[in-house]
PDB file of C-alpha atoms in Angstrom:
ATOM      1  CA  UNK T   1      -3.825 -11.166 -24.958  1.00 72.00           C
ATOM      2  CA  UNK T   2      -0.612  -9.773 -25.858  1.00 79.00           C
ATOM      3  CA  UNK T   3      -1.652  -6.678 -24.479  1.00 83.00           C
ATOM      4  CA  UNK T   4      -2.517  -8.188 -21.134  1.00 89.00           C
ATOM      5  CA  UNK T   5       0.765  -9.722 -20.942  1.00 92.00           C
ATOM      6  CA  UNK T   6       2.687  -6.432 -21.068  1.00 93.00           C
ATOM      7  CA  UNK T   7       2.633  -4.000 -18.280  1.00 94.00           C
ATOM      8  CA  UNK T   8      -0.462  -1.987 -17.695  1.00 96.00           C
ATOM      9  CA  UNK T   9      -0.351   1.669 -18.671  1.00 96.00           C
ATOM     10  CA  UNK T  10      -1.327   3.919 -15.678  1.00 97.00           C
ATOM     11  CA  UNK T  11      -4.446   4.979 -17.263  1.00 97.00           C
ATOM     12  CA  UNK T  12      -5.740   1.393 -17.047  1.00 97.00           C
ATOM     13  CA  UNK T  13      -4.522   0.637 -13.819  1.00 97.00           C
ATOM     14  CA  UNK T  14      -5.475   3.805 -12.051  1.00 98.00           C
ATOM     15  CA  UNK T  15      -9.250   3.607 -12.867  1.00 98.00           C
ATOM     16  CA  UNK T  16      -9.408   0.086 -12.111  1.00 98.00           C
ATOM     17  CA  UNK T  17      -8.308   0.561  -8.555  1.00 98.00           C
ATOM     18  CA  UNK T  18     -11.047   3.048  -8.252  1.00 98.00           C
ATOM     19  CA  UNK T  19     -13.275   0.147  -8.980  1.00 98.00           C
ATOM     20  CA  UNK T  20     -11.614  -2.006  -6.480  1.00 98.00           C
ATOM     21  CA  UNK T  21     -12.402   0.863  -4.063  1.00 98.00           C
ATOM     22  CA  UNK T  22     -16.026   1.521  -5.371  1.00 98.00           C
ATOM     23  CA  UNK T  23     -16.834  -2.165  -5.455  1.00 97.00           C
ATOM     24  CA  UNK T  24     -15.692  -2.548  -1.626  1.00 97.00           C
ATOM     25  CA  UNK T  25     -17.912   0.276  -0.511  1.00 97.00           C
ATOM     26  CA  UNK T  26     -20.685  -1.455  -2.435  1.00 97.00           C
ATOM     27  CA  UNK T  27     -20.284  -4.611  -0.619  1.00 96.00           C
ATOM     28  CA  UNK T  28     -20.741  -2.144   2.324  1.00 96.00           C
ATOM     29  CA  UNK T  29     -17.127  -2.175   3.373  1.00 96.00           C
ATOM     30  CA  UNK T  30     -14.001  -0.145   2.842  1.00 96.00           C
ATOM     31  CA  UNK T  31     -11.030   0.045   1.232  1.00 96.00           C
ATOM     32  CA  UNK T  32      -8.179  -0.161   3.509  1.00 96.00           C
ATOM     33  CA  UNK T  33      -5.234  -2.697   3.548  1.00 96.00           C
ATOM     34  CA  UNK T  34      -3.341  -1.414   6.604  1.00 96.00           C
ATOM     35  CA  UNK T  35      -6.333  -2.364   8.966  1.00 97.00           C
ATOM     36  CA  UNK T  36      -5.246  -5.993   8.521  1.00 97.00           C
ATOM     37  CA  UNK T  37      -2.067  -5.472  10.473  1.00 97.00           C
ATOM     38  CA  UNK T  38      -4.158  -4.512  13.335  1.00 97.00           C
ATOM     39  CA  UNK T  39      -6.574  -7.365  12.901  1.00 98.00           C
ATOM     40  CA  UNK T  40      -3.552  -9.806  12.560  1.00 97.00           C
ATOM     41  CA  UNK T  41      -2.163  -8.383  15.842  1.00 97.00           C
ATOM     42  CA  UNK T  42      -5.701  -8.955  17.529  1.00 97.00           C
ATOM     43  CA  UNK T  43      -5.897 -12.659  16.245  1.00 97.00           C
ATOM     44  CA  UNK T  44      -2.471 -13.048  17.788  1.00 96.00           C
ATOM     45  CA  UNK T  45      -3.898 -12.202  21.006  1.00 95.00           C
ATOM     46  CA  UNK T  46      -2.580  -8.636  21.640  1.00 96.00           C
ATOM     47  CA  UNK T  47      -6.103  -7.744  22.815  1.00 95.00           C
ATOM     48  CA  UNK T  48      -5.566  -9.406  26.257  1.00 95.00           C
ATOM     49  CA  UNK T  49      -2.840  -6.676  27.090  1.00 93.00           C
ATOM     50  CA  UNK T  50      -3.615  -3.724  25.005  1.00 96.00           C
ATOM     51  CA  UNK T  51      -7.103  -2.117  24.606  1.00 96.00           C
ATOM     52  CA  UNK T  52      -6.383  -1.134  21.073  1.00 97.00           C
ATOM     53  CA  UNK T  53      -6.491  -4.635  19.768  1.00 97.00           C
ATOM     54  CA  UNK T  54      -9.169  -5.774  21.864  1.00 97.00           C
ATOM     55  CA  UNK T  55     -11.978  -5.574  19.311  1.00 96.00           C
ATOM     56  CA  UNK T  56     -14.341  -7.833  17.497  1.00 96.00           C
ATOM     57  CA  UNK T  57     -11.570  -9.083  14.477  1.00 96.00           C
ATOM     58  CA  UNK T  58     -14.128 -11.496  13.579  1.00 95.00           C
ATOM     59  CA  UNK T  59     -16.086  -8.810  11.819  1.00 96.00           C
ATOM     60  CA  UNK T  60     -12.897  -7.956   9.777  1.00 96.00           C
ATOM     61  CA  UNK T  61     -12.416 -11.290   8.295  1.00 96.00           C
ATOM     62  CA  UNK T  62     -13.516 -10.340   4.860  1.00 97.00           C
ATOM     63  CA  UNK T  63     -10.489  -7.872   4.751  1.00 97.00           C
ATOM     64  CA  UNK T  64      -8.067 -10.850   5.355  1.00 98.00           C
ATOM     65  CA  UNK T  65     -10.079 -12.661   2.561  1.00 98.00           C
ATOM     66  CA  UNK T  66      -9.283  -9.556   0.270  1.00 98.00           C
ATOM     67  CA  UNK T  67      -5.610  -9.894   1.628  1.00 98.00           C
ATOM     68  CA  UNK T  68      -5.477 -13.703   0.516  1.00 98.00           C
ATOM     69  CA  UNK T  69      -7.096 -12.719  -2.939  1.00 98.00           C
ATOM     70  CA  UNK T  70      -4.363 -10.064  -3.343  1.00 98.00           C
ATOM     71  CA  UNK T  71      -1.556 -12.789  -2.852  1.00 98.00           C
ATOM     72  CA  UNK T  72      -3.103 -15.124  -5.313  1.00 98.00           C
ATOM     73  CA  UNK T  73      -3.249 -12.070  -7.561  1.00 98.00           C
ATOM     74  CA  UNK T  74      -0.170 -11.303  -7.370  1.00 98.00           C
ATOM     75  CA  UNK T  75       0.981 -14.858  -8.099  1.00 98.00           C
ATOM     76  CA  UNK T  76      -1.407 -14.811 -11.352  1.00 97.00           C
ATOM     77  CA  UNK T  77      -0.233 -11.767 -12.449  1.00 97.00           C
ATOM     78  CA  UNK T  78       3.540 -12.405 -12.127  1.00 96.00           C
ATOM     79  CA  UNK T  79       3.763 -16.251 -12.903  1.00 95.00           C
ATOM     80  CA  UNK T  80       0.742 -16.720 -15.461  1.00 95.00           C
ATOM     81  CA  UNK T  81       0.008 -13.027 -16.950  1.00 94.00           C
ATOM     82  CA  UNK T  82       3.641 -11.862 -17.752  1.00 91.00           C
ATOM     83  CA  UNK T  83       6.211 -11.825 -20.064  1.00 87.00           C
ATOM     84  CA  UNK T  84       9.883 -11.192 -18.847  1.00 83.00           C
ATOM     85  CA  UNK T  85      10.001  -7.439 -19.153  1.00 84.00           C
ATOM     86  CA  UNK T  86      12.225  -4.765 -17.594  1.00 91.00           C
ATOM     87  CA  UNK T  87      10.335  -2.050 -15.808  1.00 95.00           C
ATOM     88  CA  UNK T  88      11.053   1.112 -18.068  1.00 94.00           C
ATOM     89  CA  UNK T  89      12.987   3.541 -15.894  1.00 96.00           C
ATOM     90  CA  UNK T  90      13.926   6.807 -16.684  1.00 96.00           C
ATOM     91  CA  UNK T  91      17.800   6.863 -17.712  1.00 96.00           C
ATOM     92  CA  UNK T  92      18.373   9.488 -14.991  1.00 96.00           C
ATOM     93  CA  UNK T  93      16.990   7.037 -12.444  1.00 96.00           C
ATOM     94  CA  UNK T  94      19.116   4.282 -13.393  1.00 96.00           C
ATOM     95  CA  UNK T  95      22.321   6.476 -13.311  1.00 96.00           C
ATOM     96  CA  UNK T  96      21.073   7.717  -9.722  1.00 95.00           C
ATOM     97  CA  UNK T  97      20.814   3.966  -8.396  1.00 96.00           C
ATOM     98  CA  UNK T  98      23.621   2.951  -9.717  1.00 95.00           C
ATOM     99  CA  UNK T  99      25.512   5.888  -7.819  1.00 94.00           C
ATOM    100  CA  UNK T 100      23.806   4.249  -4.734  1.00 96.00           C
ATOM    101  CA  UNK T 101      25.269   0.819  -5.515  1.00 95.00           C
ATOM    102  CA  UNK T 102      21.998  -0.388  -6.993  1.00 96.00           C
ATOM    103  CA  UNK T 103      22.775  -2.751 -10.233  1.00 93.00           C
ATOM    104  CA  UNK T 104      20.583  -3.792 -12.790  1.00 93.00           C
ATOM    105  CA  UNK T 105      17.795  -1.298 -11.946  1.00 94.00           C
ATOM    106  CA  UNK T 106      14.345  -2.299 -13.308  1.00 93.00           C
ATOM    107  CA  UNK T 107      14.983  -5.825 -14.172  1.00 94.00           C
ATOM    108  CA  UNK T 108      13.298  -7.316 -11.245  1.00 94.00           C
ATOM    109  CA  UNK T 109      10.347  -5.737  -9.016  1.00 95.00           C
ATOM    110  CA  UNK T 110      12.287  -5.559  -6.093  1.00 96.00           C
ATOM    111  CA  UNK T 111      16.149  -4.784  -6.106  1.00 97.00           C
ATOM    112  CA  UNK T 112      18.247  -7.823  -5.081  1.00 96.00           C
ATOM    113  CA  UNK T 113      20.425  -5.253  -3.027  1.00 97.00           C
ATOM    114  CA  UNK T 114      17.710  -5.438  -0.326  1.00 97.00           C
ATOM    115  CA  UNK T 115      15.535  -8.335  -1.264  1.00 98.00           C
ATOM    116  CA  UNK T 116      17.716 -11.309  -2.347  1.00 97.00           C
ATOM    117  CA  UNK T 117      18.127 -13.582   0.847  1.00 97.00           C
ATOM    118  CA  UNK T 118      21.831 -13.081   0.759  1.00 97.00           C
ATOM    119  CA  UNK T 119      20.979  -9.063   1.340  1.00 97.00           C
ATOM    120  CA  UNK T 120      18.231  -9.729   3.659  1.00 97.00           C
ATOM    121  CA  UNK T 121      20.263 -11.769   5.990  1.00 97.00           C
ATOM    122  CA  UNK T 122      23.041  -9.414   6.094  1.00 97.00           C
ATOM    123  CA  UNK T 123      23.093  -7.000   9.018  1.00 97.00           C
ATOM    124  CA  UNK T 124      22.838  -3.932   7.089  1.00 97.00           C
ATOM    125  CA  UNK T 125      19.932  -5.497   4.992  1.00 97.00           C
ATOM    126  CA  UNK T 126      18.305  -6.850   7.632  1.00 98.00           C
ATOM    127  CA  UNK T 127      17.748  -3.721   9.840  1.00 98.00           C
ATOM    128  CA  UNK T 128      16.866  -1.694   6.649  1.00 98.00           C
ATOM    129  CA  UNK T 129      13.828  -4.169   6.162  1.00 98.00           C
ATOM    130  CA  UNK T 130      13.035  -3.884  10.044  1.00 98.00           C
ATOM    131  CA  UNK T 131      13.139  -0.460  10.239  1.00 98.00           C
ATOM    132  CA  UNK T 132      11.266   0.062   6.774  1.00 98.00           C
ATOM    133  CA  UNK T 133       8.545  -2.269   7.823  1.00 98.00           C
ATOM    134  CA  UNK T 134       8.392  -1.017  11.325  1.00 98.00           C
ATOM    135  CA  UNK T 135       7.806   2.474  10.264  1.00 98.00           C
ATOM    136  CA  UNK T 136       5.226   1.592   7.775  1.00 98.00           C
ATOM    137  CA  UNK T 137       3.222  -0.376  10.387  1.00 98.00           C
ATOM    138  CA  UNK T 138       3.573   2.422  12.972  1.00 98.00           C
ATOM    139  CA  UNK T 139       3.095   5.228  10.762  1.00 98.00           C
ATOM    140  CA  UNK T 140       0.284   4.013   8.830  1.00 98.00           C
ATOM    141  CA  UNK T 141      -1.811   3.241  12.224  1.00 97.00           C
ATOM    142  CA  UNK T 142      -0.776   6.363  13.901  1.00 98.00           C
ATOM    143  CA  UNK T 143      -1.915   8.154  10.886  1.00 98.00           C
ATOM    144  CA  UNK T 144      -5.175   5.921  10.618  1.00 96.00           C
ATOM    145  CA  UNK T 145      -4.477   4.815   7.116  1.00 96.00           C
ATOM    146  CA  UNK T 146      -2.279   4.017   4.197  1.00 94.00           C
ATOM    147  CA  UNK T 147      -1.962   4.520   0.539  1.00 96.00           C
ATOM    148  CA  UNK T 148      -5.474   2.835   0.099  1.00 96.00           C
ATOM    149  CA  UNK T 149      -7.502   4.269   3.077  1.00 96.00           C
ATOM    150  CA  UNK T 150      -6.062   7.739   2.798  1.00 97.00           C
ATOM    151  CA  UNK T 151      -4.367   8.455  -0.537  1.00 97.00           C
ATOM    152  CA  UNK T 152      -7.299   6.608  -2.698  1.00 97.00           C
ATOM    153  CA  UNK T 153     -10.733   6.553  -0.548  1.00 97.00           C
ATOM    154  CA  UNK T 154      -9.723   9.573   1.673  1.00 97.00           C
ATOM    155  CA  UNK T 155      -9.149  11.834  -1.423  1.00 97.00           C
ATOM    156  CA  UNK T 156     -11.741  10.388  -3.325  1.00 97.00           C
ATOM    157  CA  UNK T 157     -14.209  11.448  -1.012  1.00 97.00           C
ATOM    158  CA  UNK T 158     -12.774  14.765  -0.547  1.00 97.00           C
ATOM    159  CA  UNK T 159     -11.700  14.397   3.101  1.00 97.00           C
ATOM    160  CA  UNK T 160      -8.871  17.126   4.886  1.00 97.00           C
ATOM    161  CA  UNK T 161      -7.640  14.609   7.156  1.00 98.00           C
ATOM    162  CA  UNK T 162      -6.395  12.311   4.333  1.00 98.00           C
ATOM    163  CA  UNK T 163      -4.988  15.128   2.460  1.00 98.00           C
ATOM    164  CA  UNK T 164      -2.711  16.073   5.518  1.00 98.00           C
ATOM    165  CA  UNK T 165      -1.826  12.400   5.849  1.00 98.00           C
ATOM    166  CA  UNK T 166      -0.866  12.205   1.971  1.00 98.00           C
ATOM    167  CA  UNK T 167       1.081  15.257   2.654  1.00 98.00           C
ATOM    168  CA  UNK T 168       2.919  13.492   5.369  1.00 98.00           C
ATOM    169  CA  UNK T 169       3.695  10.430   3.252  1.00 98.00           C
ATOM    170  CA  UNK T 170       5.196  12.660   0.664  1.00 98.00           C
ATOM    171  CA  UNK T 171       7.359  14.510   3.595  1.00 98.00           C
ATOM    172  CA  UNK T 172       8.341  11.384   4.552  1.00 98.00           C
ATOM    173  CA  UNK T 173       9.351   9.846   1.244  1.00 98.00           C
ATOM    174  CA  UNK T 174      10.914  12.867   0.186  1.00 98.00           C
ATOM    175  CA  UNK T 175      13.535  12.983   3.370  1.00 98.00           C
ATOM    176  CA  UNK T 176      13.896   9.495   2.881  1.00 98.00           C
ATOM    177  CA  UNK T 177      14.944   9.192  -0.840  1.00 97.00           C
ATOM    178  CA  UNK T 178      16.665  12.584  -0.789  1.00 97.00           C
ATOM    179  CA  UNK T 179      18.080  13.001   2.476  1.00 98.00           C
ATOM    180  CA  UNK T 180      18.896   9.680   3.709  1.00 98.00           C
ATOM    181  CA  UNK T 181      19.510   7.139   0.788  1.00 97.00           C
ATOM    182  CA  UNK T 182      22.811   9.208   0.349  1.00 96.00           C
ATOM    183  CA  UNK T 183      23.858   8.407   4.019  1.00 97.00           C
ATOM    184  CA  UNK T 184      22.366   4.868   4.109  1.00 97.00           C
ATOM    185  CA  UNK T 185      23.667   3.593   0.585  1.00 95.00           C
ATOM    186  CA  UNK T 186      26.425   6.079   0.048  1.00 80.00           C
TER     187      UNK T 186
ATOM    188  CA  UNK I   1     -19.930 -18.524   0.154  1.00 70.00           C
ATOM    189  CA  UNK I   2     -20.572 -14.642   0.955  1.00 83.00           C
ATOM    190  CA  UNK I   3     -16.748 -14.220   1.093  1.00 93.00           C
ATOM    191  CA  UNK I   4     -16.197 -15.215  -2.419  1.00 96.00           C
ATOM    192  CA  UNK I   5     -16.776 -11.651  -3.821  1.00 97.00           C
ATOM    193  CA  UNK I   6     -14.034 -10.375  -1.443  1.00 98.00           C
ATOM    194  CA  UNK I   7     -11.788 -12.811  -2.644  1.00 98.00           C
ATOM    195  CA  UNK I   8     -12.236 -12.028  -6.475  1.00 98.00           C
ATOM    196  CA  UNK I   9     -11.923  -8.159  -5.600  1.00 98.00           C
ATOM    197  CA  UNK I  10      -8.412  -9.245  -3.663  1.00 98.00           C
ATOM    198  CA  UNK I  11      -7.279 -11.188  -6.758  1.00 98.00           C
ATOM    199  CA  UNK I  12      -8.120  -8.263  -9.374  1.00 98.00           C
ATOM    200  CA  UNK I  13      -6.245  -5.698  -6.624  1.00 98.00           C
ATOM    201  CA  UNK I  14      -3.362  -8.061  -6.478  1.00 98.00           C
ATOM    202  CA  UNK I  15      -3.303  -8.177 -10.659  1.00 98.00           C
ATOM    203  CA  UNK I  16      -3.745  -4.671 -11.117  1.00 98.00           C
ATOM    204  CA  UNK I  17      -0.697  -3.694  -8.899  1.00 98.00           C
ATOM    205  CA  UNK I  18       1.624  -6.356 -10.282  1.00 97.00           C
ATOM    206  CA  UNK I  19       0.749  -5.327 -13.969  1.00 97.00           C
ATOM    207  CA  UNK I  20       0.789  -1.778 -13.363  1.00 97.00           C
ATOM    208  CA  UNK I  21       4.356  -2.184 -11.505  1.00 97.00           C
ATOM    209  CA  UNK I  22       3.107  -0.410  -8.450  1.00 97.00           C
ATOM    210  CA  UNK I  23       4.532  -3.140  -6.289  1.00 97.00           C
ATOM    211  CA  UNK I  24       7.884  -2.323  -7.354  1.00 97.00           C
ATOM    212  CA  UNK I  25      10.674  -0.645  -5.227  1.00 97.00           C
ATOM    213  CA  UNK I  26      11.870   1.196  -8.244  1.00 97.00           C
ATOM    214  CA  UNK I  27       8.477   2.689  -9.173  1.00 97.00           C
ATOM    215  CA  UNK I  28       8.117   4.316  -5.533  1.00 98.00           C
ATOM    216  CA  UNK I  29      12.013   5.431  -5.868  1.00 97.00           C
ATOM    217  CA  UNK I  30      11.433   6.965  -8.954  1.00 97.00           C
ATOM    218  CA  UNK I  31       8.320   8.681  -8.124  1.00 98.00           C
ATOM    219  CA  UNK I  32       9.647  10.211  -5.102  1.00 98.00           C
ATOM    220  CA  UNK I  33      12.617  11.459  -7.522  1.00 97.00           C
ATOM    221  CA  UNK I  34      10.019  13.087  -9.647  1.00 97.00           C
ATOM    222  CA  UNK I  35      11.782  11.374 -12.383  1.00 97.00           C
ATOM    223  CA  UNK I  36       8.594   9.538 -13.932  1.00 97.00           C
ATOM    224  CA  UNK I  37       4.957  10.292 -14.412  1.00 97.00           C
ATOM    225  CA  UNK I  38       3.940   6.435 -14.007  1.00 97.00           C
ATOM    226  CA  UNK I  39       2.882   6.616 -10.197  1.00 98.00           C
ATOM    227  CA  UNK I  40       1.400   9.927 -10.435  1.00 98.00           C
ATOM    228  CA  UNK I  41      -0.494   9.063 -13.572  1.00 98.00           C
ATOM    229  CA  UNK I  42      -1.809   5.867 -11.453  1.00 98.00           C
ATOM    230  CA  UNK I  43      -2.633   7.556  -8.181  1.00 98.00           C
ATOM    231  CA  UNK I  44      -4.290  10.796 -10.018  1.00 98.00           C
ATOM    232  CA  UNK I  45      -6.444   8.633 -12.378  1.00 98.00           C
ATOM    233  CA  UNK I  46      -7.682   6.504  -9.389  1.00 98.00           C
ATOM    234  CA  UNK I  47      -8.329   9.408  -7.606  1.00 98.00           C
ATOM    235  CA  UNK I  48     -10.402  10.942 -10.362  1.00 98.00           C
ATOM    236  CA  UNK I  49     -12.277   8.249 -11.300  1.00 98.00           C
ATOM    237  CA  UNK I  50     -12.715   7.575  -7.577  1.00 98.00           C
ATOM    238  CA  UNK I  51     -14.223  11.264  -6.935  1.00 98.00           C
ATOM    239  CA  UNK I  52     -16.586  10.406 -10.266  1.00 98.00           C
ATOM    240  CA  UNK I  53     -17.908   7.205  -9.022  1.00 98.00           C
ATOM    241  CA  UNK I  54     -18.491   8.429  -5.076  1.00 97.00           C
ATOM    242  CA  UNK I  55     -20.100  11.515  -6.470  1.00 97.00           C
ATOM    243  CA  UNK I  56     -22.345   9.644  -8.773  1.00 97.00           C
ATOM    244  CA  UNK I  57     -23.215   7.032  -6.051  1.00 97.00           C
ATOM    245  CA  UNK I  58     -24.496  10.070  -3.594  1.00 96.00           C
ATOM    246  CA  UNK I  59     -25.982  12.002  -6.534  1.00 96.00           C
ATOM    247  CA  UNK I  60     -28.454   8.871  -7.230  1.00 96.00           C
ATOM    248  CA  UNK I  61     -28.688   7.783  -3.832  1.00 97.00           C
ATOM    249  CA  UNK I  62     -27.524   4.205  -4.586  1.00 96.00           C
ATOM    250  CA  UNK I  63     -27.590   1.507  -1.930  1.00 96.00           C
ATOM    251  CA  UNK I  64     -24.826  -0.836  -0.969  1.00 96.00           C
ATOM    252  CA  UNK I  65     -25.764  -4.683  -1.208  1.00 94.00           C
ATOM    253  CA  UNK I  66     -27.141  -4.536   2.698  1.00 92.00           C
ATOM    254  CA  UNK I  67     -29.466  -1.921   1.572  1.00 94.00           C
ATOM    255  CA  UNK I  68     -28.041   1.107   3.232  1.00 95.00           C
ATOM    256  CA  UNK I  69     -27.000   4.166   1.308  1.00 95.00           C
ATOM    257  CA  UNK I  70     -23.406   3.754   0.093  1.00 96.00           C
ATOM    258  CA  UNK I  71     -21.043   5.975   2.250  1.00 93.00           C
ATOM    259  CA  UNK I  72     -17.559   6.586   3.097  1.00 95.00           C
ATOM    260  CA  UNK I  73     -16.334   6.252   6.722  1.00 92.00           C
ATOM    261  CA  UNK I  74     -15.380   9.857   8.144  1.00 95.00           C
ATOM    262  CA  UNK I  75     -12.179  10.128   9.407  1.00 95.00           C
ATOM    263  CA  UNK I  76     -11.404  11.476  12.837  1.00 94.00           C
ATOM    264  CA  UNK I  77     -10.521  15.082  12.961  1.00 94.00           C
ATOM    265  CA  UNK I  78      -6.882  15.929  13.990  1.00 94.00           C
ATOM    266  CA  UNK I  79      -3.787  17.343  12.802  1.00 96.00           C
ATOM    267  CA  UNK I  80      -0.507  15.746  14.423  1.00 97.00           C
ATOM    268  CA  UNK I  81      -1.795  12.118  13.783  1.00 97.00           C
ATOM    269  CA  UNK I  82      -2.333  12.967  10.287  1.00 98.00           C
ATOM    270  CA  UNK I  83       1.062  14.862   9.640  1.00 98.00           C
ATOM    271  CA  UNK I  84       3.327  12.802  12.059  1.00 98.00           C
ATOM    272  CA  UNK I  85       2.065   9.544  11.356  1.00 98.00           C
ATOM    273  CA  UNK I  86       1.816  10.292   7.647  1.00 98.00           C
ATOM    274  CA  UNK I  87       5.762  11.257   7.563  1.00 98.00           C
ATOM    275  CA  UNK I  88       6.859   8.195   9.625  1.00 98.00           C
ATOM    276  CA  UNK I  89       4.876   5.981   7.136  1.00 98.00           C
ATOM    277  CA  UNK I  90       6.501   7.656   4.073  1.00 98.00           C
ATOM    278  CA  UNK I  91       9.953   7.363   5.604  1.00 98.00           C
ATOM    279  CA  UNK I  92       9.111   3.397   5.600  1.00 98.00           C
ATOM    280  CA  UNK I  93       7.191   3.444   2.295  1.00 98.00           C
ATOM    281  CA  UNK I  94      10.623   4.618   0.424  1.00 98.00           C
ATOM    282  CA  UNK I  95      12.728   2.623   2.632  1.00 98.00           C
ATOM    283  CA  UNK I  96      11.230  -0.805   2.008  1.00 98.00           C
ATOM    284  CA  UNK I  97       9.498   0.326  -1.339  1.00 96.00           C
ATOM    285  CA  UNK I  98       6.339  -1.290  -0.159  1.00 95.00           C
ATOM    286  CA  UNK I  99       3.231  -0.027   1.416  1.00 94.00           C
ATOM    287  CA  UNK I 100       0.819  -2.644   2.896  1.00 96.00           C
ATOM    288  CA  UNK I 101      -1.220  -3.418   0.009  1.00 96.00           C
ATOM    289  CA  UNK I 102       1.850  -4.313  -2.160  1.00 97.00           C
ATOM    290  CA  UNK I 103       3.551  -6.090   0.835  1.00 97.00           C
ATOM    291  CA  UNK I 104       1.065  -9.191   0.739  1.00 98.00           C
ATOM    292  CA  UNK I 105       1.044  -9.015  -3.165  1.00 98.00           C
ATOM    293  CA  UNK I 106       4.693  -9.493  -3.320  1.00 98.00           C
ATOM    294  CA  UNK I 107       4.633 -12.710  -1.580  1.00 98.00           C
ATOM    295  CA  UNK I 108       2.355 -14.122  -4.203  1.00 98.00           C
ATOM    296  CA  UNK I 109       4.970 -12.898  -6.854  1.00 97.00           C
ATOM    297  CA  UNK I 110       7.146 -15.148  -4.888  1.00 96.00           C
ATOM    298  CA  UNK I 111       9.604 -12.633  -2.663  1.00 96.00           C
ATOM    299  CA  UNK I 112       9.406 -14.230   0.527  1.00 97.00           C
ATOM    300  CA  UNK I 113      11.845 -11.730   1.949  1.00 98.00           C
ATOM    301  CA  UNK I 114       9.047  -9.455   1.926  1.00 98.00           C
ATOM    302  CA  UNK I 115       7.715 -11.302   5.105  1.00 98.00           C
ATOM    303  CA  UNK I 116      10.557  -9.803   7.099  1.00 98.00           C
ATOM    304  CA  UNK I 117       9.121  -6.458   6.341  1.00 98.00           C
ATOM    305  CA  UNK I 118       5.314  -7.740   7.244  1.00 98.00           C
ATOM    306  CA  UNK I 119       6.588  -9.206  10.640  1.00 98.00           C
ATOM    307  CA  UNK I 120       8.285  -5.515  10.953  1.00 98.00           C
ATOM    308  CA  UNK I 121       5.055  -3.945  10.164  1.00 98.00           C
ATOM    309  CA  UNK I 122       3.078  -6.081  12.780  1.00 98.00           C
ATOM    310  CA  UNK I 123       5.303  -5.142  15.385  1.00 98.00           C
ATOM    311  CA  UNK I 124       5.195  -1.337  14.398  1.00 98.00           C
ATOM    312  CA  UNK I 125       1.316  -1.602  14.658  1.00 98.00           C
ATOM    313  CA  UNK I 126       1.685  -3.493  18.008  1.00 98.00           C
ATOM    314  CA  UNK I 127       3.955  -0.595  19.157  1.00 98.00           C
ATOM    315  CA  UNK I 128       1.656   2.170  18.212  1.00 98.00           C
ATOM    316  CA  UNK I 129      -1.275   0.339  19.913  1.00 97.00           C
ATOM    317  CA  UNK I 130       1.012   0.101  23.036  1.00 97.00           C
ATOM    318  CA  UNK I 131       2.066   3.763  23.122  1.00 97.00           C
ATOM    319  CA  UNK I 132      -0.822   5.154  21.446  1.00 96.00           C
ATOM    320  CA  UNK I 133      -2.296   7.193  24.375  1.00 96.00           C
ATOM    321  CA  UNK I 134       1.149   8.852  25.103  1.00 96.00           C
ATOM    322  CA  UNK I 135       1.451  10.553  21.569  1.00 96.00           C
ATOM    323  CA  UNK I 136      -0.320  13.651  20.101  1.00 95.00           C
ATOM    324  CA  UNK I 137      -3.348  13.074  18.013  1.00 94.00           C
TER     325      UNK I 137
END
């Protein structure tokens, strides 16, 4: 039980994620979390104006159930299966973050400098969350998948398009952290 | 009750991603800084295990629940959509510190400001659907 309550090591978590993908394929489906964003747009009526959202979203209900489960799983893991622990960050990471103005790195899952309501509803903070989310939603559909669809499923099935997409993920991530963060948070 | 298995898979997915700290903004930041092995370990062992499982499924001609051979959908051919779309996704992933799976899971952990990111991601998806035919794929 004690092990369960502590953070899980990568060599346990990684294979478990592969099993999740495997079971969804065994169920005759696929592992792709970003598809739900398209489904939600379709449910909201986007299909009336735009062909891309005019599809039988009812066939995607199973994936929304996975999302519901993920929310419940997040609640269980965070509130029932965890003891308060800090994320063990490299001292170099903590120093780099404090130079960007982030205090107490690793004491919460997300930095208060971005996700506390005070920050999220400030002009700059709101803009950061909106732009970040917009890029994720736009980019993942343009690329035809996200971390689950390309990095896990696509690479596990040795597909070249997924490798190109994951290289893209890293180009974008490296530009953001190394070139843009010092400007945004400097 | 055919949906219960999907609910269970989702619950396990949520638990694993919280317990592995992969839902943390800080873990994404340090990954792109190359200052920790943690995320590379998770993604690497996930892919390694996935390759073996899918190889075995193919070799043993395993059937899925619907009685057909287990297969992974083939991605469309293309270059621009993967490199450009991937880069835009990466920019957002690093900034918000969350990709689509963790976004939902974080709602469960009680960080409700993530709903702003989810709403913006829906808007981004919608925008793509609208201008899709004008983009190189």
